[in-house]
Amino acid sequence: MSTSESAAIPAEEQARLIETSKRCAAYQAVQDHLLPAYTRVGIGSGSTVVYVVEAIAALGADATRAMTFYPTGAQSEELIEAAGLALQPISKLAAGAQLDVAFDGADEVDDDLNLIKGGGACLWQEKIVATSARQFVCVADFRKQSPRLGTSWKKGIPIEVLPMAAPRVLAELQRIGSLNPRVRPGLPGKAGAIVTDNGMWIIDAPFAPLLLPRDGTGGTQAGNRDGGVWTVDALADHLIKIPGVAEIGLFYGSNGLQVASGAQKPVAAYFGMADGSVEVKMGAS
Ligand SMILES: O=C(CO)[C@H](O)[C@H](O)COP(=O)(O)O
């Protein structure tokens, strides 16, 4: 469904379609990627992951008894516990051990399965859990599909920062071409900035839609200071090195099936569509 088509649908019906599409994507992803033999499962954050946990719980206690679930923050901790599943912090995963699979949502997914994450301010733990998994699977609704990051998600790339460094990080973001980066405010009724599960702040840094490394720049900066545009990889590599930045909400890197920990991109992205179908996009191997 195009943006103009979806704009013609009454808001209530649109909200219902979006919820249905999230649920369909989540159930399909769980059916395809949660094998009965798995014992260690990462659970991400956000409203789509609610349906992932629902789908897992629906398998029944016999199917999940031997499984342990690793959260990406306070919200997913609560989800896991409320579903009666076994909870374990990622700090208890033995050194060198891997999760069998991790499921998480995204704010935007580009054609190469690079992601923007962190709309819910959980990006740091989300990246730790995703990169601890042999397979990271993304679940999302149709609004998240996009050719280039920054096309539909206009709020900016979420960046988790040490509060004392925020002014300097903001200045550097402006220098490298971010369009009005801002510290994310707290929820209504709470004065000051939002504070993450790790005691940090979030800066949202909008950039012009990012190029894919394969767009011909070889993964280098395409001259943003002269009005050019960043590639995903070049921007991510720059952002993560700014002093005071704890983690960035770009999940990026080389393509390929993840057979070892460390890859940030999903092996597959499941998109629930407005017509009730699910589109699956596989990472290139
Ligand atoms: O990155 C995230 C939280 O930090 C979420 O996965 C992302 O914001 C998507 O959330 P939702 O499923 O509610 O659209």
PDB file of C-alpha atoms and ligand atoms in Angstrom:
ATOM      1  CA  MET A   1       0.000   0.000   0.000  1.00  0.00           C
ATOM      2  CA  SER A   2       1.409   3.429  -0.936  1.00  0.00           C
ATOM      3  CA  THR A   3       1.484   6.368   1.469  1.00  0.00           C
ATOM      4  CA  SER A   4      -1.256   8.145  -0.524  1.00  0.00           C
ATOM      5  CA  GLU A   5      -3.434   5.000  -0.509  1.00  0.00           C
ATOM      6  CA  SER A   6      -2.986   4.517   3.231  1.00  0.00           C
ATOM      7  CA  ALA A   7      -3.790   8.213   3.855  1.00  0.00           C
ATOM      8  CA  ALA A   8      -7.259   7.583   2.345  1.00  0.00           C
ATOM      9  CA  ILE A   9      -8.072   4.931   4.980  1.00  0.00           C
ATOM     10  CA  PRO A  10      -9.738   6.144   8.211  1.00  0.00           C
ATOM     11  CA  ALA A  11      -7.274   6.353  11.103  1.00  0.00           C
ATOM     12  CA  GLU A  12      -8.983   3.636  13.152  1.00  0.00           C
ATOM     13  CA  GLU A  13      -8.941   1.170  10.259  1.00  0.00           C
ATOM     14  CA  GLN A  14      -5.313   2.063   9.516  1.00  0.00           C
ATOM     15  CA  ALA A  15      -4.316   1.389  13.128  1.00  0.00           C
ATOM     16  CA  ARG A  16      -6.089  -1.984  12.962  1.00  0.00           C
ATOM     17  CA  LEU A  17      -4.269  -2.893   9.707  1.00  0.00           C
ATOM     18  CA  ILE A  18      -0.926  -1.975  11.223  1.00  0.00           C
ATOM     19  CA  GLU A  19      -1.516  -4.116  14.326  1.00  0.00           C
ATOM     20  CA  THR A  20      -2.643  -7.047  12.167  1.00  0.00           C
ATOM     21  CA  SER A  21       0.415  -6.692   9.947  1.00  0.00           C
ATOM     22  CA  LYS A  22       2.752  -6.687  12.961  1.00  0.00           C
ATOM     23  CA  ARG A  23       1.078  -9.799  14.338  1.00  0.00           C
ATOM     24  CA  CYS A  24       1.279 -11.650  10.987  1.00  0.00           C
ATOM     25  CA  ALA A  25       4.979 -10.807  10.563  1.00  0.00           C
ATOM     26  CA  ALA A  26       5.774 -11.928  14.108  1.00  0.00           C
ATOM     27  CA  TYR A  27       3.918 -15.261  13.906  1.00  0.00           C
ATOM     28  CA  GLN A  28       5.523 -16.069  10.528  1.00  0.00           C
ATOM     29  CA  ALA A  29       9.019 -15.188  11.771  1.00  0.00           C
ATOM     30  CA  VAL A  30       8.611 -17.347  14.876  1.00  0.00           C
ATOM     31  CA  GLN A  31       7.266 -20.252  12.833  1.00  0.00           C
ATOM     32  CA  ASP A  32      10.221 -20.063  10.401  1.00  0.00           C
ATOM     33  CA  HIS A  33      13.072 -19.318  12.815  1.00  0.00           C
ATOM     34  CA  LEU A  34      12.303 -20.719  16.262  1.00  0.00           C
ATOM     35  CA  LEU A  35      13.310 -24.353  15.923  1.00  0.00           C
ATOM     36  CA  PRO A  36      12.175 -26.810  18.644  1.00  0.00           C
ATOM     37  CA  ALA A  37      15.796 -27.646  19.511  1.00  0.00           C
ATOM     38  CA  TYR A  38      16.710 -24.056  20.315  1.00  0.00           C
ATOM     39  CA  THR A  39      17.421 -23.200  23.936  1.00  0.00           C
ATOM     40  CA  ARG A  40      18.584 -19.538  23.909  1.00  0.00           C
ATOM     41  CA  VAL A  41      16.442 -16.830  22.359  1.00  0.00           C
ATOM     42  CA  GLY A  42      16.881 -13.038  22.254  1.00  0.00           C
ATOM     43  CA  ILE A  43      13.779 -10.880  22.580  1.00  0.00           C
ATOM     44  CA  GLY A  44      13.924  -7.266  21.381  1.00  0.00           C
ATOM     45  CA  SER A  45      11.862  -4.205  22.237  1.00  0.00           C
ATOM     46  CA  GLY A  46       8.915  -2.329  20.814  1.00  0.00           C
ATOM     47  CA  SER A  47       5.321  -2.927  19.873  1.00  0.00           C
ATOM     48  CA  THR A  48       5.970  -5.582  17.184  1.00  0.00           C
ATOM     49  CA  VAL A  49       7.974  -7.774  19.543  1.00  0.00           C
ATOM     50  CA  VAL A  50       4.878  -8.023  21.739  1.00  0.00           C
ATOM     51  CA  TYR A  51       3.468 -10.305  19.038  1.00  0.00           C
ATOM     52  CA  VAL A  52       6.715 -12.296  18.844  1.00  0.00           C
ATOM     53  CA  VAL A  53       6.349 -13.134  22.522  1.00  0.00           C
ATOM     54  CA  GLU A  54       2.644 -13.856  22.010  1.00  0.00           C
ATOM     55  CA  ALA A  55       3.526 -16.267  19.160  1.00  0.00           C
ATOM     56  CA  ILE A  56       6.170 -18.010  21.277  1.00  0.00           C
ATOM     57  CA  ALA A  57       3.851 -18.340  24.273  1.00  0.00           C
ATOM     58  CA  ALA A  58       1.163 -19.758  21.972  1.00  0.00           C
ATOM     59  CA  LEU A  59       3.468 -22.713  21.228  1.00  0.00           C
ATOM     60  CA  GLY A  60       2.747 -23.918  24.750  1.00  0.00           C
ATOM     61  CA  ALA A  61       4.823 -24.765  27.794  1.00  0.00           C
ATOM     62  CA  ASP A  62       6.018 -28.113  26.412  1.00  0.00           C
ATOM     63  CA  ALA A  63       7.600 -26.364  23.417  1.00  0.00           C
ATOM     64  CA  THR A  64       9.304 -23.611  25.410  1.00  0.00           C
ATOM     65  CA  ARG A  65      10.232 -25.398  28.659  1.00  0.00           C
ATOM     66  CA  ALA A  66      13.866 -25.887  27.639  1.00  0.00           C
ATOM     67  CA  MET A  67      14.222 -22.356  26.276  1.00  0.00           C
ATOM     68  CA  THR A  68      15.672 -19.314  28.038  1.00  0.00           C
ATOM     69  CA  PHE A  69      14.848 -15.812  26.836  1.00  0.00           C
ATOM     70  CA  TYR A  70      17.287 -12.884  26.872  1.00  0.00           C
ATOM     71  CA  PRO A  71      15.772  -9.346  26.927  1.00  0.00           C
ATOM     72  CA  THR A  72      16.998  -6.062  25.464  1.00  0.00           C
ATOM     73  CA  GLY A  73      15.698  -3.859  28.256  1.00  0.00           C
ATOM     74  CA  ALA A  74      13.022  -3.320  30.859  1.00  0.00           C
ATOM     75  CA  GLN A  75      10.092  -3.600  28.424  1.00  0.00           C
ATOM     76  CA  SER A  76      11.133  -6.948  26.976  1.00  0.00           C
ATOM     77  CA  GLU A  77      11.999  -8.236  30.445  1.00  0.00           C
ATOM     78  CA  GLU A  78       8.393  -7.572  31.467  1.00  0.00           C
ATOM     79  CA  LEU A  79       7.054  -9.180  28.290  1.00  0.00           C
ATOM     80  CA  ILE A  80       9.034 -12.366  28.857  1.00  0.00           C
ATOM     81  CA  GLU A  81       8.006 -12.615  32.500  1.00  0.00           C
ATOM     82  CA  ALA A  82       4.347 -11.850  31.810  1.00  0.00           C
ATOM     83  CA  ALA A  83       4.288 -14.655  29.218  1.00  0.00           C
ATOM     84  CA  GLY A  84       5.622 -17.105  31.828  1.00  0.00           C
ATOM     85  CA  LEU A  85       8.865 -17.689  29.894  1.00  0.00           C
ATOM     86  CA  ALA A  86      12.269 -18.200  31.525  1.00  0.00           C
ATOM     87  CA  LEU A  87      14.189 -14.922  31.755  1.00  0.00           C
ATOM     88  CA  GLN A  88      17.951 -14.511  31.846  1.00  0.00           C
ATOM     89  CA  PRO A  89      20.030 -11.321  31.428  1.00  0.00           C
ATOM     90  CA  ILE A  90      22.518 -11.384  28.566  1.00  0.00           C
ATOM     91  CA  SER A  91      25.280 -10.895  31.167  1.00  0.00           C
ATOM     92  CA  LYS A  92      24.644 -14.532  32.180  1.00  0.00           C
ATOM     93  CA  LEU A  93      25.308 -15.877  28.686  1.00  0.00           C
ATOM     94  CA  ALA A  94      28.598 -17.735  28.982  1.00  0.00           C
ATOM     95  CA  ALA A  95      31.576 -16.121  27.285  1.00  0.00           C
ATOM     96  CA  GLY A  96      31.830 -17.543  23.800  1.00  0.00           C
ATOM     97  CA  ALA A  97      28.258 -18.858  23.856  1.00  0.00           C
ATOM     98  CA  GLN A  98      25.691 -17.636  21.343  1.00  0.00           C
ATOM     99  CA  LEU A  99      21.954 -17.188  21.272  1.00  0.00           C
ATOM    100  CA  ASP A 100      20.319 -19.506  18.737  1.00  0.00           C
ATOM    101  CA  VAL A 101      18.163 -16.704  17.413  1.00  0.00           C
ATOM    102  CA  ALA A 102      17.115 -13.145  18.329  1.00  0.00           C
ATOM    103  CA  PHE A 103      13.923 -11.386  17.197  1.00  0.00           C
ATOM    104  CA  ASP A 104      13.571  -7.608  17.144  1.00  0.00           C
ATOM    105  CA  GLY A 105      11.716  -4.777  15.417  1.00  0.00           C
ATOM    106  CA  ALA A 106      13.067  -1.794  13.490  1.00  0.00           C
ATOM    107  CA  ASP A 107      12.148   1.784  12.715  1.00  0.00           C
ATOM    108  CA  GLU A 108      13.284   1.568   9.091  1.00  0.00           C
ATOM    109  CA  VAL A 109      14.785  -1.196   6.914  1.00  0.00           C
ATOM    110  CA  ASP A 110      16.574  -0.434   3.637  1.00  0.00           C
ATOM    111  CA  ASP A 111      17.035  -2.560   0.516  1.00  0.00           C
ATOM    112  CA  ASP A 112      20.219  -4.164   1.932  1.00  0.00           C
ATOM    113  CA  LEU A 113      18.649  -4.850   5.357  1.00  0.00           C
ATOM    114  CA  ASN A 114      20.527  -2.062   7.091  1.00  0.00           C
ATOM    115  CA  LEU A 115      18.337  -0.874   9.962  1.00  0.00           C
ATOM    116  CA  ILE A 116      17.524   2.209  11.972  1.00  0.00           C
ATOM    117  CA  LYS A 117      16.655   1.143  15.516  1.00  0.00           C
ATOM    118  CA  GLY A 118      16.248   2.945  18.807  1.00  0.00           C
ATOM    119  CA  GLY A 119      12.846   4.577  18.412  1.00  0.00           C
ATOM    120  CA  GLY A 120      12.092   3.043  21.811  1.00  0.00           C
ATOM    121  CA  ALA A 121      15.486   4.073  23.257  1.00  0.00           C
ATOM    122  CA  CYS A 122      16.688   0.458  23.706  1.00  0.00           C
ATOM    123  CA  LEU A 123      19.265   0.380  20.921  1.00  0.00           C
ATOM    124  CA  TRP A 124      22.379  -0.359  22.984  1.00  0.00           C
ATOM    125  CA  GLN A 125      21.109  -3.565  24.574  1.00  0.00           C
ATOM    126  CA  GLU A 126      19.362  -4.424  21.298  1.00  0.00           C
ATOM    127  CA  LYS A 127      22.691  -4.360  19.483  1.00  0.00           C
ATOM    128  CA  ILE A 128      24.359  -6.483  22.154  1.00  0.00           C
ATOM    129  CA  VAL A 129      21.618  -9.116  21.956  1.00  0.00           C
ATOM    130  CA  ALA A 130      21.418  -9.085  18.121  1.00  0.00           C
ATOM    131  CA  THR A 131      25.158  -9.526  17.753  1.00  0.00           C
ATOM    132  CA  SER A 132      25.159 -12.323  20.321  1.00  0.00           C
ATOM    133  CA  ALA A 133      22.852 -14.392  18.128  1.00  0.00           C
ATOM    134  CA  ARG A 134      23.673 -16.827  15.348  1.00  0.00           C
ATOM    135  CA  GLN A 135      20.627 -15.485  13.550  1.00  0.00           C
ATOM    136  CA  PHE A 136      19.054 -12.086  14.051  1.00  0.00           C
ATOM    137  CA  VAL A 137      15.539 -11.858  12.594  1.00  0.00           C
ATOM    138  CA  CYS A 138      13.758  -8.537  12.082  1.00  0.00           C
ATOM    139  CA  VAL A 139       9.959  -8.195  12.344  1.00  0.00           C
ATOM    140  CA  ALA A 140       8.135  -5.096  11.162  1.00  0.00           C
ATOM    141  CA  ASP A 141       5.042  -3.739   9.489  1.00  0.00           C
ATOM    142  CA  PHE A 142       4.864  -2.465   5.917  1.00  0.00           C
ATOM    143  CA  ARG A 143       5.613   1.149   6.903  1.00  0.00           C
ATOM    144  CA  LYS A 144       9.194   0.240   7.793  1.00  0.00           C
ATOM    145  CA  GLN A 145      10.247  -0.872   4.286  1.00  0.00           C
ATOM    146  CA  SER A 146      12.270   1.775   2.544  1.00  0.00           C
ATOM    147  CA  PRO A 147      14.868   1.963  -0.248  1.00  0.00           C
ATOM    148  CA  ARG A 148      17.237   4.145   1.805  1.00  0.00           C
ATOM    149  CA  LEU A 149      17.419   4.854   5.525  1.00  0.00           C
ATOM    150  CA  GLY A 150      16.076   8.308   6.350  1.00  0.00           C
ATOM    151  CA  THR A 151      13.411   8.202   3.622  1.00  0.00           C
ATOM    152  CA  SER A 152      10.396   7.489   5.807  1.00  0.00           C
ATOM    153  CA  TRP A 153      11.900   7.622   9.333  1.00  0.00           C
ATOM    154  CA  LYS A 154      12.441  11.379   9.572  1.00  0.00           C
ATOM    155  CA  LYS A 155      12.995  11.611  13.339  1.00  0.00           C
ATOM    156  CA  GLY A 156      16.688  10.894  12.875  1.00  0.00           C
ATOM    157  CA  ILE A 157      19.188   8.215  13.782  1.00  0.00           C
ATOM    158  CA  PRO A 158      18.968   7.488  17.516  1.00  0.00           C
ATOM    159  CA  ILE A 159      22.364   7.804  19.196  1.00  0.00           C
ATOM    160  CA  GLU A 160      22.908   6.826  22.846  1.00  0.00           C
ATOM    161  CA  VAL A 161      25.244   9.284  24.539  1.00  0.00           C
ATOM    162  CA  LEU A 162      26.804  10.011  27.887  1.00  0.00           C
ATOM    163  CA  PRO A 163      24.756  13.004  29.155  1.00  0.00           C
ATOM    164  CA  MET A 164      27.822  15.150  29.903  1.00  0.00           C
ATOM    165  CA  ALA A 165      29.005  14.720  26.305  1.00  0.00           C
ATOM    166  CA  ALA A 166      25.684  15.635  24.666  1.00  0.00           C
ATOM    167  CA  PRO A 167      26.578  19.269  23.725  1.00  0.00           C
ATOM    168  CA  ARG A 168      29.838  18.200  22.069  1.00  0.00           C
ATOM    169  CA  VAL A 169      28.174  15.298  20.248  1.00  0.00           C
ATOM    170  CA  LEU A 170      25.430  17.658  18.987  1.00  0.00           C
ATOM    171  CA  ALA A 171      28.061  20.080  17.687  1.00  0.00           C
ATOM    172  CA  GLU A 172      29.902  17.316  15.826  1.00  0.00           C
ATOM    173  CA  LEU A 173      26.644  16.005  14.344  1.00  0.00           C
ATOM    174  CA  GLN A 174      25.853  19.462  12.997  1.00  0.00           C
ATOM    175  CA  ARG A 175      29.363  19.777  11.593  1.00  0.00           C
ATOM    176  CA  ILE A 176      29.023  16.548   9.618  1.00  0.00           C
ATOM    177  CA  GLY A 177      25.668  17.483   8.124  1.00  0.00           C
ATOM    178  CA  SER A 178      22.929  16.347  10.521  1.00  0.00           C
ATOM    179  CA  LEU A 179      19.836  18.458  10.072  1.00  0.00           C
ATOM    180  CA  ASN A 180      18.809  19.738  13.497  1.00  0.00           C
ATOM    181  CA  PRO A 181      19.962  16.961  15.855  1.00  0.00           C
ATOM    182  CA  ARG A 182      18.260  17.071  19.270  1.00  0.00           C
ATOM    183  CA  VAL A 183      18.390  15.421  22.676  1.00  0.00           C
ATOM    184  CA  ARG A 184      15.200  13.345  22.931  1.00  0.00           C
ATOM    185  CA  PRO A 185      12.885  14.820  25.556  1.00  0.00           C
ATOM    186  CA  GLY A 186      11.355  12.719  28.324  1.00  0.00           C
ATOM    187  CA  LEU A 187       7.803  11.462  28.199  1.00  0.00           C
ATOM    188  CA  PRO A 188       5.053  14.068  28.779  1.00  0.00           C
ATOM    189  CA  GLY A 189       5.007  15.025  32.430  1.00  0.00           C
ATOM    190  CA  LYS A 190       8.702  14.294  32.931  1.00  0.00           C
ATOM    191  CA  ALA A 191      11.037  17.250  32.804  1.00  0.00           C
ATOM    192  CA  GLY A 192      14.323  16.937  30.941  1.00  0.00           C
ATOM    193  CA  ALA A 193      15.751  14.309  28.636  1.00  0.00           C
ATOM    194  CA  ILE A 194      14.678  10.701  28.256  1.00  0.00           C
ATOM    195  CA  VAL A 195      17.001   8.444  30.272  1.00  0.00           C
ATOM    196  CA  THR A 196      17.741   5.008  28.817  1.00  0.00           C
ATOM    197  CA  ASP A 197      17.866   1.689  30.704  1.00  0.00           C
ATOM    198  CA  ASN A 198      21.633   2.332  30.837  1.00  0.00           C
ATOM    199  CA  GLY A 199      21.395   5.828  32.374  1.00  0.00           C
ATOM    200  CA  MET A 200      22.265   7.548  29.079  1.00  0.00           C
ATOM    201  CA  TRP A 201      20.528  10.088  26.859  1.00  0.00           C
ATOM    202  CA  ILE A 202      19.364   9.698  23.286  1.00  0.00           C
ATOM    203  CA  ILE A 203      20.169  12.170  20.529  1.00  0.00           C
ATOM    204  CA  ASP A 204      18.040  11.901  17.382  1.00  0.00           C
ATOM    205  CA  ALA A 205      20.130  12.967  14.394  1.00  0.00           C
ATOM    206  CA  PRO A 206      18.339  13.409  11.059  1.00  0.00           C
ATOM    207  CA  PHE A 207      20.440  13.063   7.896  1.00  0.00           C
ATOM    208  CA  ALA A 208      19.531  13.195   4.221  1.00  0.00           C
ATOM    209  CA  PRO A 209      18.549   9.640   3.098  1.00  0.00           C
ATOM    210  CA  LEU A 210      21.652   7.451   3.261  1.00  0.00           C
ATOM    211  CA  LEU A 211      23.269   5.789   0.257  1.00  0.00           C
ATOM    212  CA  LEU A 212      23.943   2.070   0.210  1.00  0.00           C
ATOM    213  CA  PRO A 213      27.655   1.265   0.067  1.00  0.00           C
ATOM    214  CA  ARG A 214      27.010  -0.487  -3.263  1.00  0.00           C
ATOM    215  CA  ASP A 215      25.762   2.796  -4.754  1.00  0.00           C
ATOM    216  CA  GLY A 216      29.252   3.393  -6.056  1.00  0.00           C
ATOM    217  CA  THR A 217      31.050   5.186  -3.277  1.00  0.00           C
ATOM    218  CA  GLY A 218      32.930   2.161  -2.023  1.00  0.00           C
ATOM    219  CA  GLY A 219      31.723   2.766   1.494  1.00  0.00           C
ATOM    220  CA  THR A 220      33.485   6.069   1.875  1.00  0.00           C
ATOM    221  CA  GLN A 221      32.002   9.379   2.769  1.00  0.00           C
ATOM    222  CA  ALA A 222      30.476  10.948  -0.310  1.00  0.00           C
ATOM    223  CA  GLY A 223      31.422  14.497   0.553  1.00  0.00           C
ATOM    224  CA  ASN A 224      28.556  15.488   2.811  1.00  0.00           C
ATOM    225  CA  ARG A 225      30.124  18.801   3.692  1.00  0.00           C
ATOM    226  CA  ASP A 226      29.824  19.809   0.022  1.00  0.00           C
ATOM    227  CA  GLY A 227      26.155  18.948  -0.101  1.00  0.00           C
ATOM    228  CA  GLY A 228      26.814  15.249  -0.768  1.00  0.00           C
ATOM    229  CA  VAL A 229      25.264  12.335   1.046  1.00  0.00           C
ATOM    230  CA  TRP A 230      26.644   9.773   3.482  1.00  0.00           C
ATOM    231  CA  THR A 231      26.701   6.061   2.842  1.00  0.00           C
ATOM    232  CA  VAL A 232      25.285   3.972   5.695  1.00  0.00           C
ATOM    233  CA  ASP A 233      28.654   2.405   6.500  1.00  0.00           C
ATOM    234  CA  ALA A 234      30.710   5.584   6.329  1.00  0.00           C
ATOM    235  CA  LEU A 235      28.293   7.490   8.532  1.00  0.00           C
ATOM    236  CA  ALA A 236      28.028   4.650  11.046  1.00  0.00           C
ATOM    237  CA  ASP A 237      31.814   4.291  11.201  1.00  0.00           C
ATOM    238  CA  HIS A 238      32.105   8.022  11.888  1.00  0.00           C
ATOM    239  CA  LEU A 239      29.305   8.265  14.461  1.00  0.00           C
ATOM    240  CA  ILE A 240      30.502   5.386  16.614  1.00  0.00           C
ATOM    241  CA  LYS A 241      33.908   7.057  17.012  1.00  0.00           C
ATOM    242  CA  ILE A 242      32.603  10.387  18.369  1.00  0.00           C
ATOM    243  CA  PRO A 243      33.776  10.662  21.994  1.00  0.00           C
ATOM    244  CA  GLY A 244      30.768  10.342  24.310  1.00  0.00           C
ATOM    245  CA  VAL A 245      28.775   8.126  21.938  1.00  0.00           C
ATOM    246  CA  ALA A 246      27.939   4.823  23.629  1.00  0.00           C
ATOM    247  CA  GLU A 247      26.113   3.177  20.697  1.00  0.00           C
ATOM    248  CA  ILE A 248      24.307   4.133  17.515  1.00  0.00           C
ATOM    249  CA  GLY A 249      20.951   3.022  16.130  1.00  0.00           C
ATOM    250  CA  LEU A 250      22.371   2.048  12.727  1.00  0.00           C
ATOM    251  CA  PHE A 251      22.597  -1.736  12.386  1.00  0.00           C
ATOM    252  CA  TYR A 252      24.830  -2.232   9.393  1.00  0.00           C
ATOM    253  CA  GLY A 253      27.764  -4.113   7.922  1.00  0.00           C
ATOM    254  CA  SER A 254      28.540  -6.786   5.403  1.00  0.00           C
ATOM    255  CA  ASN A 255      25.838  -9.017   3.980  1.00  0.00           C
ATOM    256  CA  GLY A 256      25.719 -12.714   4.495  1.00  0.00           C
ATOM    257  CA  LEU A 257      24.183 -15.375   6.614  1.00  0.00           C
ATOM    258  CA  GLN A 258      25.315 -14.936  10.177  1.00  0.00           C
ATOM    259  CA  VAL A 259      27.164 -18.044  11.186  1.00  0.00           C
ATOM    260  CA  ALA A 260      29.138 -16.280  13.878  1.00  0.00           C
ATOM    261  CA  SER A 261      28.276 -13.593  16.396  1.00  0.00           C
ATOM    262  CA  GLY A 262      28.969 -10.007  15.517  1.00  0.00           C
ATOM    263  CA  ALA A 263      26.767  -9.288  12.520  1.00  0.00           C
ATOM    264  CA  GLN A 264      24.372  -6.411  13.106  1.00  0.00           C
ATOM    265  CA  LYS A 265      22.178  -6.925  10.068  1.00  0.00           C
ATOM    266  CA  PRO A 266      19.336  -9.456  10.159  1.00  0.00           C
ATOM    267  CA  VAL A 267      19.455 -12.714   8.208  1.00  0.00           C
ATOM    268  CA  ALA A 268      15.856 -11.994   7.261  1.00  0.00           C
ATOM    269  CA  ALA A 269      13.286  -9.222   7.644  1.00  0.00           C
ATOM    270  CA  TYR A 270       9.595 -10.114   7.929  1.00  0.00           C
ATOM    271  CA  PHE A 271       7.198  -7.367   6.849  1.00  0.00           C
ATOM    272  CA  GLY A 272       3.522  -7.684   7.628  1.00  0.00           C
ATOM    273  CA  MET A 273       1.619  -6.151   4.719  1.00  0.00           C
ATOM    274  CA  ALA A 274      -1.666  -4.272   4.837  1.00  0.00           C
ATOM    275  CA  ASP A 275      -3.478  -7.091   2.995  1.00  0.00           C
ATOM    276  CA  GLY A 276      -2.558  -9.631   5.682  1.00  0.00           C
ATOM    277  CA  SER A 277       0.295 -11.221   3.716  1.00  0.00           C
ATOM    278  CA  VAL A 278       3.911 -11.330   4.914  1.00  0.00           C
ATOM    279  CA  GLU A 279       6.848 -10.333   2.725  1.00  0.00           C
ATOM    280  CA  VAL A 280      10.164 -11.892   3.645  1.00  0.00           C
ATOM    281  CA  LYS A 281      13.388 -10.296   2.604  1.00  0.00           C
ATOM    282  CA  MET A 282      16.466 -12.476   3.040  1.00  0.00           C
ATOM    283  CA  GLY A 283      19.965 -11.097   3.606  1.00  0.00           C
ATOM    284  CA  ALA A 284      22.334 -11.722   0.700  1.00  0.00           C
ATOM    285  CA  SER A 285      24.711 -14.614   1.349  1.00  0.00           C
TER     286      SER A 285
HETATM  287  O1  LIG B   1      14.440  -0.185  18.102  1.00  0.00           O
HETATM  288  C1  LIG B   1      13.441  -0.303  18.773  1.00  0.00           C
HETATM  289  C2  LIG B   1      13.362   0.167  20.176  1.00  0.00           C
HETATM  290  O2  LIG B   1      14.541   0.787  20.588  1.00  0.00           O
HETATM  291  C3  LIG B   1      12.225  -0.928  18.197  1.00  0.00           C
HETATM  292  O3  LIG B   1      12.539  -2.194  17.725  1.00  0.00           O
HETATM  293  C4  LIG B   1      11.759  -0.051  17.078  1.00  0.00           C
HETATM  294  O4  LIG B   1      11.509   1.247  17.591  1.00  0.00           O
HETATM  295  C5  LIG B   1      10.486  -0.596  16.426  1.00  0.00           C
HETATM  296  O5  LIG B   1       9.429  -0.536  17.330  1.00  0.00           O
HETATM  297  P1  LIG B   1       7.951  -0.935  16.936  1.00  0.00           P
HETATM  298  O6  LIG B   1       7.930  -2.414  16.753  1.00  0.00           O
HETATM  299  O7  LIG B   1       7.125  -0.444  18.088  1.00  0.00           O
HETATM  300  O8  LIG B   1       7.618  -0.198  15.655  1.00  0.00           O
END
